[in-house]
Amino acid sequence: MLSKSRLKHGFTLVELLVVIAIIGVLVGLLLPAVQAAREAARRMSCSNNFKQIGLAIHNYHSAYNQLPVQRGGTDGGGYIGGHYVNSIIDNRLQLSFLVGITPFIEQSALWEHISNGDPTLSVWPNFYPPMGPTPNRATFVPWVTQIPGFRCPSDPGNGQPANARTNYAACMGDAIERVNSGAYNWDLTPPDSGRAQQVRASQRGMFVPMQTTKFRDVLDGLSNTLMCGEIPTDLGDNDVRTQPHIGNKPWATVMNTPNHCQQYRDPERPQFWNPTVNADLQNVSAVDKARGYQWASGFLLHTGFQAILPPNREFCVDNNQTANAQKSVQMHALGSIGSRHQGGAHVLMGDGAVKFITDSIEAGDQTAKTVRSINSSPSNPGAMSPYGLWGSLGTRASKEVIGEEF
């Protein structure tokens, strides 16, 4: 009796190809969702970092009854430990507000190193006094120590030529005049009445360069006033937000027309400078010439912004000045917030709340003169911000209060 043969079943080549095609389609549909989920997680982490910075600033204010100073620190002269301290090895009042809050974000060991300097080393340039040298000196270990809480995970910038990066900056108001030098001269000549008047007229933000401010100075209310904002760090790709456009502009061009540098964007890729203006860009191989490259530096380029141009707009410097040279601290520089997130950037309000500001926020007249001490109406001292809702958020005491959620 013959046994029945067993029938063997299997996939045909067509069936196998169909299955592979279905899997490929599903993976293609899934990847964007995974990427979106990852970015959402990074954005949440970025927001949490900002909340910790806000809490640290409030704790600092509770401890010292003032905000940490933007462009604070030490200025030379005298002997420390038998070593002469001069303007070469002190920090020339160039430190950022972030330096002061390090002990309040669980960086006490780093703060101890900063506040003690390197007194055990006997020969300059290896010897540094308390509070360290200028932030561009990579031989001082704290200045090249990357603090995770000062970085947004969405920003891929990493490593040299930066010392140690930051994505969080101080709000310097809605004007340009003396945004880097405050009431001092380039050589740190003490303030006089003329420069002090210029600062009082123009520097209307939560932070004032080289001066102490307090929460009591914020007459518009902490919930109505920007304290800090997010910034992208430079990737060496001619990004308009991170490589300053210098150019040979007449004096006060940017102060009088904040959107002046918009014309130099690449018309086909507006997020980048036009290749024809490369000669007007900073050499970013230098550590002190690109956005966010020094968390310890109080210059606008590294840890500051103004509420003039909307988020993710160009960084523009007036009058053919270098972006951070010692003798150009009075440069007229303009930079806004920005990020690697889609469509806007985070800000930290005075009360510690973190909000997301879109690129389309109402920002008034971008051709209006910035407020300064010698301007005529409508940009005279004490005037309302000409930059709409965005500008009014940047001022601390201009009687411009936001009546609803934004």
Tab-separated table of N, CA and C in Angstrom, residues 50 53 57 68-72 93-102 135-136 143 145-147 149-151 162-173 179-180 203 205-210 226-234 241-242 244 287-307 315 323-324 331 333-338 348:
chain	number	residue	atom	x	y	z
A	50	PHE	N	16.498	74.859	31.810
A	50	PHE	CA	16.182	76.277	32.003
A	50	PHE	C	15.498	76.517	33.345
A	53	ILE	N	18.099	76.594	35.943
A	53	ILE	CA	18.825	77.865	35.918
A	53	ILE	C	17.988	78.962	36.579
A	57	ILE	N	19.049	81.136	39.848
A	57	ILE	CA	19.097	82.602	39.890
A	57	ILE	C	18.282	83.123	41.070
A	68	PRO	N	22.952	87.716	39.746
A	68	PRO	CA	24.364	87.583	39.351
A	68	PRO	C	24.674	88.584	38.248
A	69	VAL	N	25.885	89.127	38.274
A	69	VAL	CA	26.239	90.214	37.355
A	69	VAL	C	26.648	89.648	35.998
A	70	GLN	N	26.137	90.253	34.952
A	70	GLN	CA	26.585	89.948	33.592
A	70	GLN	C	27.744	90.871	33.274
A	71	ARG	N	28.898	90.304	33.051
A	71	ARG	CA	30.189	90.988	32.963
A	71	ARG	C	30.618	91.471	34.343
A	72	GLY	N	30.769	90.532	35.228
A	72	GLY	CA	31.332	90.790	36.541
A	72	GLY	C	32.714	90.189	36.644
A	93	LEU	N	36.691	91.875	34.314
A	93	LEU	CA	35.236	92.025	34.439
A	93	LEU	C	34.505	91.451	33.224
A	94	GLN	N	34.931	90.291	32.784
A	94	GLN	CA	34.327	89.677	31.597
A	94	GLN	C	33.471	88.459	31.911
A	95	LEU	N	33.223	88.140	33.172
A	95	LEU	CA	32.532	86.905	33.507
A	95	LEU	C	31.021	87.029	33.321
A	96	SER	N	30.397	85.922	32.953
A	96	SER	CA	28.957	85.899	32.707
A	96	SER	C	28.184	85.635	33.995
A	97	PHE	N	26.880	85.844	33.920
A	97	PHE	CA	26.000	85.560	35.054
A	97	PHE	C	26.001	84.076	35.402
A	98	LEU	N	26.357	83.216	34.454
A	98	LEU	CA	26.357	81.780	34.700
A	98	LEU	C	27.432	81.368	35.700
A	99	VAL	N	28.525	82.138	35.751
A	99	VAL	CA	29.600	81.801	36.687
A	99	VAL	C	29.082	81.866	38.120
A	100	GLY	N	28.323	82.905	38.420
A	100	GLY	CA	27.852	83.095	39.787
A	100	GLY	C	26.879	82.045	40.276
A	101	ILE	N	26.166	81.397	39.367
A	101	ILE	CA	25.149	80.437	39.814
A	101	ILE	C	25.671	79.010	39.869
A	102	THR	N	26.944	78.786	39.552
A	102	THR	CA	27.464	77.413	39.562
A	102	THR	C	27.266	76.702	40.903
A	135	PRO	N	37.798	84.662	30.127
A	135	PRO	CA	37.215	83.357	29.788
A	135	PRO	C	37.749	82.709	28.526
A	136	ASN	N	38.549	83.410	27.739
A	136	ASN	CA	39.082	82.793	26.526
A	136	ASN	C	40.357	82.000	26.793
A	143	TRP	N	37.182	77.049	32.781
A	143	TRP	CA	36.649	77.670	31.565
A	143	TRP	C	36.494	76.677	30.415
A	145	THR	N	35.576	73.446	31.118
A	145	THR	CA	34.767	72.373	31.691
A	145	THR	C	33.326	72.529	31.223
A	146	GLN	N	32.836	71.555	30.475
A	146	GLN	CA	31.465	71.633	29.967
A	146	GLN	C	30.479	71.234	31.055
A	147	ILE	N	29.527	72.128	31.345
A	147	ILE	CA	28.507	71.877	32.354
A	147	ILE	C	27.241	71.398	31.649
A	149	GLY	N	24.215	71.094	32.487
A	149	GLY	CA	23.033	71.908	32.725
A	149	GLY	C	22.993	73.186	31.922
A	150	PHE	N	24.111	73.560	31.294
A	150	PHE	CA	24.162	74.756	30.455
A	150	PHE	C	24.009	74.421	28.972
A	151	ARG	N	23.725	73.154	28.638
A	151	ARG	CA	23.596	72.741	27.255
A	151	ARG	C	22.191	72.240	26.964
A	162	ALA	N	35.523	75.724	20.422
A	162	ALA	CA	34.920	76.323	21.605
A	162	ALA	C	35.679	75.910	22.865
A	163	ASN	N	35.668	76.779	23.868
A	163	ASN	CA	36.170	76.381	25.183
A	163	ASN	C	35.177	75.413	25.817
A	164	ALA	N	34.033	75.906	26.221
A	164	ALA	CA	32.938	75.080	26.722
A	164	ALA	C	31.668	75.863	26.442
A	165	ARG	N	30.704	75.235	25.806
A	165	ARG	CA	29.566	75.947	25.237
A	165	ARG	C	28.427	76.141	26.228
A	166	THR	N	27.523	77.071	25.847
A	166	THR	CA	26.266	77.237	26.563
A	166	THR	C	25.172	77.577	25.574
A	167	ASN	N	23.952	77.159	25.908
A	167	ASN	CA	22.785	77.489	25.100
A	167	ASN	C	21.835	78.429	25.824
A	168	TYR	N	22.300	79.048	26.914
A	168	TYR	CA	21.413	79.899	27.702
A	168	TYR	C	22.064	81.250	27.931
A	169	ALA	N	21.292	82.315	27.685
A	169	ALA	CA	21.841	83.669	27.676
A	169	ALA	C	20.962	84.621	28.471
A	170	ALA	N	21.553	85.745	28.881
A	170	ALA	CA	20.865	86.754	29.683
A	170	ALA	C	20.158	87.764	28.794
A	171	CYS	N	19.000	88.236	29.236
A	171	CYS	CA	18.277	89.267	28.497
A	171	CYS	C	18.885	90.630	28.794
A	172	MET	N	19.344	91.322	27.744
A	172	MET	CA	19.978	92.628	27.879
A	172	MET	C	19.069	93.765	27.407
A	173	GLY	N	17.753	93.514	27.351
A	173	GLY	CA	16.816	94.589	27.034
A	173	GLY	C	16.466	94.677	25.569
A	179	VAL	N	25.824	97.714	25.124
A	179	VAL	CA	25.348	96.409	25.558
A	179	VAL	C	26.485	95.520	26.044
A	180	ASN	N	27.719	95.825	25.664
A	180	ASN	CA	28.864	95.044	26.129
A	180	ASN	C	29.698	95.758	27.182
A	203	GLN	N	20.041	100.549	28.431
A	203	GLN	CA	20.105	99.190	28.981
A	203	GLN	C	18.920	98.952	29.913
A	205	GLY	N	17.055	96.007	30.223
A	205	GLY	CA	16.719	94.614	30.455
A	205	GLY	C	16.898	94.196	31.901
A	206	MET	N	16.607	92.920	32.157
A	206	MET	CA	16.759	92.361	33.499
A	206	MET	C	18.215	92.420	33.948
A	207	PHE	N	19.144	92.240	33.000
A	207	PHE	CA	20.571	92.335	33.296
A	207	PHE	C	21.139	93.586	32.638
A	208	VAL	N	22.025	94.272	33.354
A	208	VAL	CA	22.721	95.455	32.843
A	208	VAL	C	24.212	95.165	32.916
A	209	PRO	N	24.956	95.318	31.829
A	209	PRO	CA	26.374	94.943	31.845
A	209	PRO	C	27.168	95.704	32.898
A	210	MET	N	27.886	94.938	33.719
A	210	MET	CA	28.814	95.483	34.702
A	210	MET	C	28.118	96.274	35.802
A	226	LEU	N	11.392	89.213	30.514
A	226	LEU	CA	12.340	88.155	30.162
A	226	LEU	C	13.566	88.217	31.069
A	227	MET	N	13.996	87.060	31.541
A	227	MET	CA	15.230	87.004	32.316
A	227	MET	C	16.345	86.359	31.488
A	228	CYS	N	16.049	85.271	30.793
A	228	CYS	CA	17.038	84.573	29.985
A	228	CYS	C	16.368	84.028	28.724
A	229	GLY	N	17.197	83.635	27.767
A	229	GLY	CA	16.690	83.061	26.530
A	229	GLY	C	17.645	82.013	25.988
A	230	GLU	N	17.143	81.180	25.129
A	230	GLU	CA	17.923	80.104	24.531
A	230	GLU	C	18.654	80.613	23.289
A	231	ILE	N	19.883	80.140	23.086
A	231	ILE	CA	20.652	80.499	21.895
A	231	ILE	C	21.285	79.240	21.315
A	232	PRO	N	21.477	79.185	19.993
A	232	PRO	CA	22.205	78.058	19.396
A	232	PRO	C	23.702	78.330	19.443
A	233	THR	N	24.505	77.287	19.445
A	233	THR	CA	25.953	77.470	19.358
A	233	THR	C	26.403	77.233	17.922
A	234	ASP	N	27.545	77.795	17.589
A	234	ASP	CA	28.005	77.774	16.205
A	234	ASP	C	28.513	76.394	15.799
A	241	ARG	N	22.669	83.010	12.614
A	241	ARG	CA	22.430	83.215	14.041
A	241	ARG	C	23.681	83.110	14.876
A	242	THR	N	24.712	82.443	14.350
A	242	THR	CA	25.851	82.089	15.192
A	242	THR	C	27.192	82.621	14.709
A	244	PRO	N	28.791	86.073	13.512
A	244	PRO	CA	28.473	87.502	13.393
A	244	PRO	C	28.850	88.070	12.034
A	287	VAL	N	38.409	80.997	19.391
A	287	VAL	CA	37.443	80.598	20.398
A	287	VAL	C	36.500	81.731	20.798
A	288	ASP	N	36.919	82.966	20.593
A	288	ASP	CA	36.126	84.091	21.091
A	288	ASP	C	35.308	84.772	20.001
A	289	LYS	N	35.041	84.081	18.894
A	289	LYS	CA	34.404	84.785	17.787
A	289	LYS	C	33.150	84.103	17.247
A	290	ALA	N	32.549	83.211	17.979
A	290	ALA	CA	31.330	82.559	17.515
A	290	ALA	C	30.361	82.394	18.686
A	291	ARG	N	29.110	82.284	18.363
A	291	ARG	CA	28.027	82.298	19.342
A	291	ARG	C	28.104	81.117	20.303
A	292	GLY	N	28.013	81.431	21.605
A	292	GLY	CA	27.912	80.398	22.619
A	292	GLY	C	29.155	79.594	22.896
A	293	TYR	N	30.330	80.071	22.464
A	293	TYR	CA	31.560	79.291	22.594
A	293	TYR	C	32.206	79.365	23.979
A	294	GLN	N	31.777	80.294	24.836
A	294	GLN	CA	32.376	80.429	26.160
A	294	GLN	C	31.270	80.678	27.178
A	295	TRP	N	30.928	79.674	27.963
A	295	TRP	CA	29.856	79.847	28.941
A	295	TRP	C	30.240	80.853	30.019
A	296	ALA	N	31.520	81.052	30.243
A	296	ALA	CA	31.968	81.949	31.305
A	296	ALA	C	32.091	83.396	30.846
A	297	SER	N	31.906	83.675	29.565
A	297	SER	CA	32.089	85.025	29.035
A	297	SER	C	30.791	85.823	29.079
A	298	GLY	N	30.886	87.064	29.560
A	298	GLY	CA	29.718	87.921	29.668
A	298	GLY	C	29.445	88.766	28.447
A	299	PHE	N	30.215	88.594	27.364
A	299	PHE	CA	29.940	89.340	26.151
A	299	PHE	C	28.639	88.849	25.518
A	300	LEU	N	27.946	89.770	24.839
A	300	LEU	CA	26.681	89.447	24.197
A	300	LEU	C	26.813	88.249	23.265
A	301	LEU	N	27.941	88.152	22.576
A	301	LEU	CA	28.152	87.086	21.614
A	301	LEU	C	27.983	85.713	22.241
A	302	HIS	N	28.386	85.558	23.481
A	302	HIS	CA	28.408	84.247	24.112
A	302	HIS	C	27.220	83.986	25.026
A	303	THR	N	26.803	84.968	25.794
A	303	THR	CA	25.777	84.695	26.813
A	303	THR	C	24.767	85.827	26.937
A	304	GLY	N	24.455	86.512	25.849
A	304	GLY	CA	23.472	87.587	25.929
A	304	GLY	C	22.581	87.634	24.703
A	305	PHE	N	21.481	88.358	24.813
A	305	PHE	CA	20.601	88.598	23.668
A	305	PHE	C	19.755	89.832	23.950
A	306	GLN	N	19.179	90.395	22.895
A	306	GLN	CA	18.239	91.502	23.024
A	306	GLN	C	16.883	91.103	22.447
A	307	ALA	N	15.835	91.684	22.974
A	307	ALA	CA	14.477	91.451	22.471
A	307	ALA	C	14.164	92.508	21.413
A	315	PHE	N	22.801	87.537	13.622
A	315	PHE	CA	23.651	88.254	14.575
A	315	PHE	C	24.441	89.283	13.781
A	323	ALA	N	34.075	91.006	16.995
A	323	ALA	CA	32.958	90.639	17.860
A	323	ALA	C	33.327	90.502	19.326
A	324	ASN	N	34.602	90.506	19.672
A	324	ASN	CA	34.928	90.326	21.080
A	324	ASN	C	36.342	90.803	21.423
A	331	MET	N	31.355	97.703	21.224
A	331	MET	CA	30.779	97.446	19.917
A	331	MET	C	29.262	97.443	19.989
A	333	ALA	N	26.476	95.533	18.998
A	333	ALA	CA	26.147	94.189	18.533
A	333	ALA	C	24.679	93.893	18.779
A	334	LEU	N	24.119	93.068	17.921
A	334	LEU	CA	22.701	92.731	17.996
A	334	LEU	C	22.521	91.236	17.802
A	335	GLY	N	21.930	90.569	18.781
A	335	GLY	CA	21.665	89.144	18.675
A	335	GLY	C	20.372	88.792	19.380
A	336	SER	N	19.628	87.858	18.817
A	336	SER	CA	18.367	87.440	19.410
A	336	SER	C	18.494	86.030	19.967
A	337	ILE	N	17.378	85.495	20.456
A	337	ILE	CA	17.365	84.101	20.883
A	337	ILE	C	17.244	83.201	19.655
A	338	GLY	N	17.452	81.929	19.824
A	338	GLY	CA	17.325	80.976	18.737
A	338	GLY	C	17.559	79.577	19.283
A	348	LEU	N	13.160	82.168	29.616
A	348	LEU	CA	12.952	82.057	31.055
A	348	LEU	C	12.459	83.404	31.558
